[in-house]
């Protein structure tokens, strides 16, 4: 099986999983009465894990070997424009292993979040991709390069608990990006994760 076909299969699997998670959260949403006042500044952080595929143009790593990842860091902050729509900045992040070093692929992504129902929201945007050493694994002259590019993100979540200005949600997130390396090389990443989000409005 060629690398291109395997790459397409990985992307399709990620899209199918994301669509499935979205349909599950929609099917579970039976509440129509608003129980949380969403207003002003919002902040959220997520804990969770998932899978990530990394491929670089030099052939050092390919999508053939997806690996498990944990979310770090993953925060979001913004401001409510009305009861159902917020403008946000999202900082997704996933840890991956590259040549026996831990690295981080994430981004700085301006985005919009919309509550389709009282408890179900969708969220997406496009922005800056960041490929960097994990903060705990920076070494001089090794694993110390920072690379930047472009990334897109889409996520969905369902609020399983709400009280006053706090909400706990289950969410899934898909991030795809490309970072440009030295010497006209590049590194692509696709990640899909699930986790718990802790939100304050």
PDB file of C-alpha atoms in Angstrom:
ATOM      1  CA  UNK A   1       0.000   0.000   0.000  1.00  0.00           C
ATOM      2  CA  UNK A   2       1.495   3.369  -1.010  1.00  0.00           C
ATOM      3  CA  UNK A   3       2.197   6.194   1.419  1.00  0.00           C
ATOM      4  CA  UNK A   4      -0.404   8.397  -0.300  1.00  0.00           C
ATOM      5  CA  UNK A   5      -3.147   5.789   0.135  1.00  0.00           C
ATOM      6  CA  UNK A   6      -2.233   5.249   3.785  1.00  0.00           C
ATOM      7  CA  UNK A   7      -2.280   9.008   4.356  1.00  0.00           C
ATOM      8  CA  UNK A   8      -5.750   9.227   2.811  1.00  0.00           C
ATOM      9  CA  UNK A   9      -6.986   6.331   4.957  1.00  0.00           C
ATOM     10  CA  UNK A  10      -5.684   8.004   8.132  1.00  0.00           C
ATOM     11  CA  UNK A  11      -7.377  11.290   7.245  1.00  0.00           C
ATOM     12  CA  UNK A  12     -10.661   9.535   6.408  1.00  0.00           C
ATOM     13  CA  UNK A  13     -10.579   7.587   9.680  1.00  0.00           C
ATOM     14  CA  UNK A  14     -10.037  10.821  11.609  1.00  0.00           C
ATOM     15  CA  UNK A  15     -12.944  12.512   9.792  1.00  0.00           C
ATOM     16  CA  UNK A  16     -15.261   9.533  10.382  1.00  0.00           C
ATOM     17  CA  UNK A  17     -14.391   9.457  14.093  1.00  0.00           C
ATOM     18  CA  UNK A  18     -14.987  13.207  14.359  1.00  0.00           C
ATOM     19  CA  UNK A  19     -18.354  12.950  12.570  1.00  0.00           C
ATOM     20  CA  UNK A  20     -19.367  10.027  14.796  1.00  0.00           C
ATOM     21  CA  UNK A  21     -18.527  11.972  17.951  1.00  0.00           C
ATOM     22  CA  UNK A  22     -20.537  14.927  16.654  1.00  0.00           C
ATOM     23  CA  UNK A  23     -23.601  12.781  15.928  1.00  0.00           C
ATOM     24  CA  UNK A  24     -23.422  11.163  19.374  1.00  0.00           C
ATOM     25  CA  UNK A  25     -23.357  14.502  21.164  1.00  0.00           C
ATOM     26  CA  UNK A  26     -26.245  15.743  19.020  1.00  0.00           C
ATOM     27  CA  UNK A  27     -28.320  12.638  19.717  1.00  0.00           C
ATOM     28  CA  UNK A  28     -27.764  12.989  23.458  1.00  0.00           C
ATOM     29  CA  UNK A  29     -28.938  16.593  23.549  1.00  0.00           C
ATOM     30  CA  UNK A  30     -32.522  16.522  24.799  1.00  0.00           C
ATOM     31  CA  UNK A  31     -32.408  19.694  26.891  1.00  0.00           C
ATOM     32  CA  UNK A  32     -33.816  22.930  25.522  1.00  0.00           C
ATOM     33  CA  UNK A  33     -33.916  25.075  28.668  1.00  0.00           C
ATOM     34  CA  UNK A  34     -30.887  27.263  29.296  1.00  0.00           C
ATOM     35  CA  UNK A  35     -29.435  26.612  32.765  1.00  0.00           C
ATOM     36  CA  UNK A  36     -26.170  28.573  32.459  1.00  0.00           C
ATOM     37  CA  UNK A  37     -25.755  32.271  31.815  1.00  0.00           C
ATOM     38  CA  UNK A  38     -23.070  32.679  29.159  1.00  0.00           C
ATOM     39  CA  UNK A  39     -21.852  36.255  29.183  1.00  0.00           C
ATOM     40  CA  UNK A  40     -18.605  38.199  28.916  1.00  0.00           C
ATOM     41  CA  UNK A  41     -15.178  36.558  29.144  1.00  0.00           C
ATOM     42  CA  UNK A  42     -14.842  32.773  28.764  1.00  0.00           C
ATOM     43  CA  UNK A  43     -11.969  30.440  29.635  1.00  0.00           C
ATOM     44  CA  UNK A  44     -11.526  26.684  29.187  1.00  0.00           C
ATOM     45  CA  UNK A  45      -8.838  24.056  29.576  1.00  0.00           C
ATOM     46  CA  UNK A  46      -9.003  20.446  28.409  1.00  0.00           C
ATOM     47  CA  UNK A  47      -7.423  17.216  29.633  1.00  0.00           C
ATOM     48  CA  UNK A  48      -7.441  14.100  27.492  1.00  0.00           C
ATOM     49  CA  UNK A  49      -5.629  12.039  24.911  1.00  0.00           C
ATOM     50  CA  UNK A  50      -5.866  10.669  21.401  1.00  0.00           C
ATOM     51  CA  UNK A  51      -3.801   9.812  18.342  1.00  0.00           C
ATOM     52  CA  UNK A  52      -1.437  11.856  16.186  1.00  0.00           C
ATOM     53  CA  UNK A  53       0.179  11.170  12.824  1.00  0.00           C
ATOM     54  CA  UNK A  54       3.375  13.007  11.871  1.00  0.00           C
ATOM     55  CA  UNK A  55       5.083  13.091   8.478  1.00  0.00           C
ATOM     56  CA  UNK A  56       7.982  15.211   7.275  1.00  0.00           C
ATOM     57  CA  UNK A  57       9.226  15.811   3.763  1.00  0.00           C
ATOM     58  CA  UNK A  58      12.642  14.354   4.626  1.00  0.00           C
ATOM     59  CA  UNK A  59      11.042  10.952   5.222  1.00  0.00           C
ATOM     60  CA  UNK A  60      12.283  10.650   8.821  1.00  0.00           C
ATOM     61  CA  UNK A  61       8.744   9.968  10.024  1.00  0.00           C
ATOM     62  CA  UNK A  62       5.578   9.100   8.112  1.00  0.00           C
ATOM     63  CA  UNK A  63       1.835   8.750   8.633  1.00  0.00           C
ATOM     64  CA  UNK A  64       2.386   4.967   8.494  1.00  0.00           C
ATOM     65  CA  UNK A  65       3.095   5.057  12.234  1.00  0.00           C
ATOM     66  CA  UNK A  66       0.420   6.933  14.158  1.00  0.00           C
ATOM     67  CA  UNK A  67       1.133   7.243  17.868  1.00  0.00           C
ATOM     68  CA  UNK A  68      -0.788   7.859  21.039  1.00  0.00           C
ATOM     69  CA  UNK A  69      -0.676  11.368  22.437  1.00  0.00           C
ATOM     70  CA  UNK A  70      -1.783  13.289  25.475  1.00  0.00           C
ATOM     71  CA  UNK A  71      -3.173  16.795  25.352  1.00  0.00           C
ATOM     72  CA  UNK A  72      -0.774  19.439  26.679  1.00  0.00           C
ATOM     73  CA  UNK A  73      -1.470  22.246  26.868  1.00  0.00           C
ATOM     74  CA  UNK A  74      -4.965  22.829  25.502  1.00  0.00           C
ATOM     75  CA  UNK A  75      -6.615  26.080  26.524  1.00  0.00           C
ATOM     76  CA  UNK A  76      -9.194  28.408  25.041  1.00  0.00           C
ATOM     77  CA  UNK A  77     -10.234  31.926  25.943  1.00  0.00           C
ATOM     78  CA  UNK A  78     -12.501  34.490  24.371  1.00  0.00           C
ATOM     79  CA  UNK A  79     -15.615  36.609  24.700  1.00  0.00           C
ATOM     80  CA  UNK A  80     -19.319  35.928  24.219  1.00  0.00           C
ATOM     81  CA  UNK A  81     -20.837  37.978  21.388  1.00  0.00           C
ATOM     82  CA  UNK A  82     -24.336  36.823  22.358  1.00  0.00           C
ATOM     83  CA  UNK A  83     -25.931  33.895  24.224  1.00  0.00           C
ATOM     84  CA  UNK A  84     -24.938  31.362  21.540  1.00  0.00           C
ATOM     85  CA  UNK A  85     -21.826  32.720  19.812  1.00  0.00           C
ATOM     86  CA  UNK A  86     -18.306  33.402  21.083  1.00  0.00           C
ATOM     87  CA  UNK A  87     -15.124  34.636  19.443  1.00  0.00           C
ATOM     88  CA  UNK A  88     -12.160  32.720  20.845  1.00  0.00           C
ATOM     89  CA  UNK A  89      -8.462  32.003  20.606  1.00  0.00           C
ATOM     90  CA  UNK A  90      -7.652  28.318  20.948  1.00  0.00           C
ATOM     91  CA  UNK A  91      -4.244  26.855  21.821  1.00  0.00           C
ATOM     92  CA  UNK A  92      -4.468  23.126  21.040  1.00  0.00           C
ATOM     93  CA  UNK A  93      -1.438  21.005  21.810  1.00  0.00           C
ATOM     94  CA  UNK A  94      -0.350  17.375  21.491  1.00  0.00           C
ATOM     95  CA  UNK A  95       2.876  15.685  22.593  1.00  0.00           C
ATOM     96  CA  UNK A  96       4.552  13.300  20.135  1.00  0.00           C
ATOM     97  CA  UNK A  97       7.852  11.416  19.928  1.00  0.00           C
ATOM     98  CA  UNK A  98      10.399  12.201  17.228  1.00  0.00           C
ATOM     99  CA  UNK A  99      13.861  10.598  17.103  1.00  0.00           C
ATOM    100  CA  UNK A 100      13.748   9.693  20.826  1.00  0.00           C
ATOM    101  CA  UNK A 101      12.729  13.224  21.839  1.00  0.00           C
ATOM    102  CA  UNK A 102       9.358  14.536  22.999  1.00  0.00           C
ATOM    103  CA  UNK A 103       7.951  17.351  20.893  1.00  0.00           C
ATOM    104  CA  UNK A 104       4.773  19.407  20.830  1.00  0.00           C
ATOM    105  CA  UNK A 105       2.552  20.107  17.827  1.00  0.00           C
ATOM    106  CA  UNK A 106      -0.074  22.740  18.477  1.00  0.00           C
ATOM    107  CA  UNK A 107      -1.225  26.136  17.372  1.00  0.00           C
ATOM    108  CA  UNK A 108      -2.527  29.615  18.036  1.00  0.00           C
ATOM    109  CA  UNK A 109      -5.912  29.595  16.326  1.00  0.00           C
ATOM    110  CA  UNK A 110      -8.500  32.409  16.185  1.00  0.00           C
ATOM    111  CA  UNK A 111     -11.873  30.685  16.093  1.00  0.00           C
ATOM    112  CA  UNK A 112     -15.632  30.831  16.611  1.00  0.00           C
ATOM    113  CA  UNK A 113     -17.712  28.716  18.981  1.00  0.00           C
ATOM    114  CA  UNK A 114     -21.451  28.297  18.466  1.00  0.00           C
ATOM    115  CA  UNK A 115     -23.987  26.588  20.747  1.00  0.00           C
ATOM    116  CA  UNK A 116     -26.328  24.726  18.395  1.00  0.00           C
ATOM    117  CA  UNK A 117     -28.388  23.644  21.407  1.00  0.00           C
ATOM    118  CA  UNK A 118     -28.217  24.609  25.071  1.00  0.00           C
ATOM    119  CA  UNK A 119     -25.591  21.929  25.819  1.00  0.00           C
ATOM    120  CA  UNK A 120     -24.121  21.092  22.397  1.00  0.00           C
ATOM    121  CA  UNK A 121     -21.553  23.351  20.715  1.00  0.00           C
ATOM    122  CA  UNK A 122     -19.332  23.342  17.637  1.00  0.00           C
ATOM    123  CA  UNK A 123     -16.041  25.183  17.353  1.00  0.00           C
ATOM    124  CA  UNK A 124     -13.560  25.824  14.547  1.00  0.00           C
ATOM    125  CA  UNK A 125     -10.916  28.124  13.136  1.00  0.00           C
ATOM    126  CA  UNK A 126      -7.686  28.572  11.193  1.00  0.00           C
ATOM    127  CA  UNK A 127      -4.409  30.027  12.389  1.00  0.00           C
ATOM    128  CA  UNK A 128      -0.751  29.496  13.258  1.00  0.00           C
ATOM    129  CA  UNK A 129       0.750  26.001  13.595  1.00  0.00           C
ATOM    130  CA  UNK A 130       3.570  25.599  16.124  1.00  0.00           C
ATOM    131  CA  UNK A 131       5.969  22.634  16.155  1.00  0.00           C
ATOM    132  CA  UNK A 132       8.355  22.884  19.108  1.00  0.00           C
ATOM    133  CA  UNK A 133      10.230  20.866  21.707  1.00  0.00           C
ATOM    134  CA  UNK A 134       8.187  19.782  24.712  1.00  0.00           C
ATOM    135  CA  UNK A 135       8.941  22.281  27.468  1.00  0.00           C
ATOM    136  CA  UNK A 136      10.292  19.513  29.717  1.00  0.00           C
ATOM    137  CA  UNK A 137      12.563  18.048  27.006  1.00  0.00           C
ATOM    138  CA  UNK A 138      14.511  21.005  25.592  1.00  0.00           C
ATOM    139  CA  UNK A 139      18.198  20.238  25.016  1.00  0.00           C
ATOM    140  CA  UNK A 140      20.975  22.528  23.779  1.00  0.00           C
ATOM    141  CA  UNK A 141      21.807  21.880  20.120  1.00  0.00           C
ATOM    142  CA  UNK A 142      19.306  18.999  20.096  1.00  0.00           C
ATOM    143  CA  UNK A 143      15.525  19.118  20.009  1.00  0.00           C
ATOM    144  CA  UNK A 144      15.632  22.908  20.341  1.00  0.00           C
ATOM    145  CA  UNK A 145      14.145  23.987  16.996  1.00  0.00           C
ATOM    146  CA  UNK A 146      10.871  25.919  16.762  1.00  0.00           C
ATOM    147  CA  UNK A 147       8.894  25.704  13.511  1.00  0.00           C
ATOM    148  CA  UNK A 148       5.782  27.560  12.379  1.00  0.00           C
ATOM    149  CA  UNK A 149       3.154  27.195   9.674  1.00  0.00           C
ATOM    150  CA  UNK A 150      -0.628  26.967   9.258  1.00  0.00           C
ATOM    151  CA  UNK A 151      -3.245  24.838  11.034  1.00  0.00           C
ATOM    152  CA  UNK A 152      -6.998  24.272  10.953  1.00  0.00           C
ATOM    153  CA  UNK A 153      -9.075  23.012  13.855  1.00  0.00           C
ATOM    154  CA  UNK A 154     -12.616  21.705  14.340  1.00  0.00           C
ATOM    155  CA  UNK A 155     -14.155  20.463  17.569  1.00  0.00           C
ATOM    156  CA  UNK A 156     -17.482  19.652  19.147  1.00  0.00           C
ATOM    157  CA  UNK A 157     -18.583  19.163  22.725  1.00  0.00           C
ATOM    158  CA  UNK A 158     -21.508  18.302  24.953  1.00  0.00           C
ATOM    159  CA  UNK A 159     -21.921  19.860  28.399  1.00  0.00           C
ATOM    160  CA  UNK A 160     -22.665  17.055  30.853  1.00  0.00           C
ATOM    161  CA  UNK A 161     -22.740  19.267  33.949  1.00  0.00           C
ATOM    162  CA  UNK A 162     -23.555  22.957  34.378  1.00  0.00           C
ATOM    163  CA  UNK A 163     -23.833  25.163  37.441  1.00  0.00           C
ATOM    164  CA  UNK A 164     -23.998  28.961  37.423  1.00  0.00           C
ATOM    165  CA  UNK A 165     -20.986  30.124  35.369  1.00  0.00           C
ATOM    166  CA  UNK A 166     -19.239  26.717  35.157  1.00  0.00           C
ATOM    167  CA  UNK A 167     -19.678  23.854  32.678  1.00  0.00           C
ATOM    168  CA  UNK A 168     -18.026  20.439  32.350  1.00  0.00           C
ATOM    169  CA  UNK A 169     -18.073  19.009  28.832  1.00  0.00           C
ATOM    170  CA  UNK A 170     -17.024  15.937  26.875  1.00  0.00           C
ATOM    171  CA  UNK A 171     -15.391  16.968  23.605  1.00  0.00           C
ATOM    172  CA  UNK A 172     -13.533  15.745  20.537  1.00  0.00           C
ATOM    173  CA  UNK A 173     -11.075  17.801  18.497  1.00  0.00           C
ATOM    174  CA  UNK A 174      -9.471  17.405  15.072  1.00  0.00           C
ATOM    175  CA  UNK A 175      -6.360  19.453  14.212  1.00  0.00           C
ATOM    176  CA  UNK A 176      -4.479  19.389  10.896  1.00  0.00           C
ATOM    177  CA  UNK A 177      -1.409  21.494  10.251  1.00  0.00           C
ATOM    178  CA  UNK A 178       1.866  22.001   8.421  1.00  0.00           C
ATOM    179  CA  UNK A 179       5.005  23.536   9.925  1.00  0.00           C
ATOM    180  CA  UNK A 180       7.884  24.704   7.756  1.00  0.00           C
ATOM    181  CA  UNK A 181      11.369  23.492   8.680  1.00  0.00           C
ATOM    182  CA  UNK A 182      14.842  24.674   7.725  1.00  0.00           C
ATOM    183  CA  UNK A 183      16.019  23.991   4.192  1.00  0.00           C
ATOM    184  CA  UNK A 184      12.601  24.227   2.499  1.00  0.00           C
ATOM    185  CA  UNK A 185      11.401  21.100   4.334  1.00  0.00           C
ATOM    186  CA  UNK A 186       8.054  20.752   6.093  1.00  0.00           C
ATOM    187  CA  UNK A 187       6.311  18.607   8.701  1.00  0.00           C
ATOM    188  CA  UNK A 188       2.609  17.671   8.559  1.00  0.00           C
ATOM    189  CA  UNK A 189       0.474  16.593  11.502  1.00  0.00           C
ATOM    190  CA  UNK A 190      -3.045  15.226  11.977  1.00  0.00           C
ATOM    191  CA  UNK A 191      -4.384  14.712  15.500  1.00  0.00           C
ATOM    192  CA  UNK A 192      -7.701  13.551  16.897  1.00  0.00           C
ATOM    193  CA  UNK A 193      -8.326  13.610  20.624  1.00  0.00           C
ATOM    194  CA  UNK A 194     -11.120  13.296  23.144  1.00  0.00           C
ATOM    195  CA  UNK A 195     -11.232  14.668  26.644  1.00  0.00           C
ATOM    196  CA  UNK A 196     -12.936  16.654  29.358  1.00  0.00           C
ATOM    197  CA  UNK A 197     -13.260  20.422  29.124  1.00  0.00           C
ATOM    198  CA  UNK A 198     -13.588  22.712  32.149  1.00  0.00           C
ATOM    199  CA  UNK A 199     -15.232  26.014  31.190  1.00  0.00           C
ATOM    200  CA  UNK A 200     -15.954  29.261  33.005  1.00  0.00           C
ATOM    201  CA  UNK A 201     -18.174  32.030  31.599  1.00  0.00           C
TER     202      UNK A 201
END
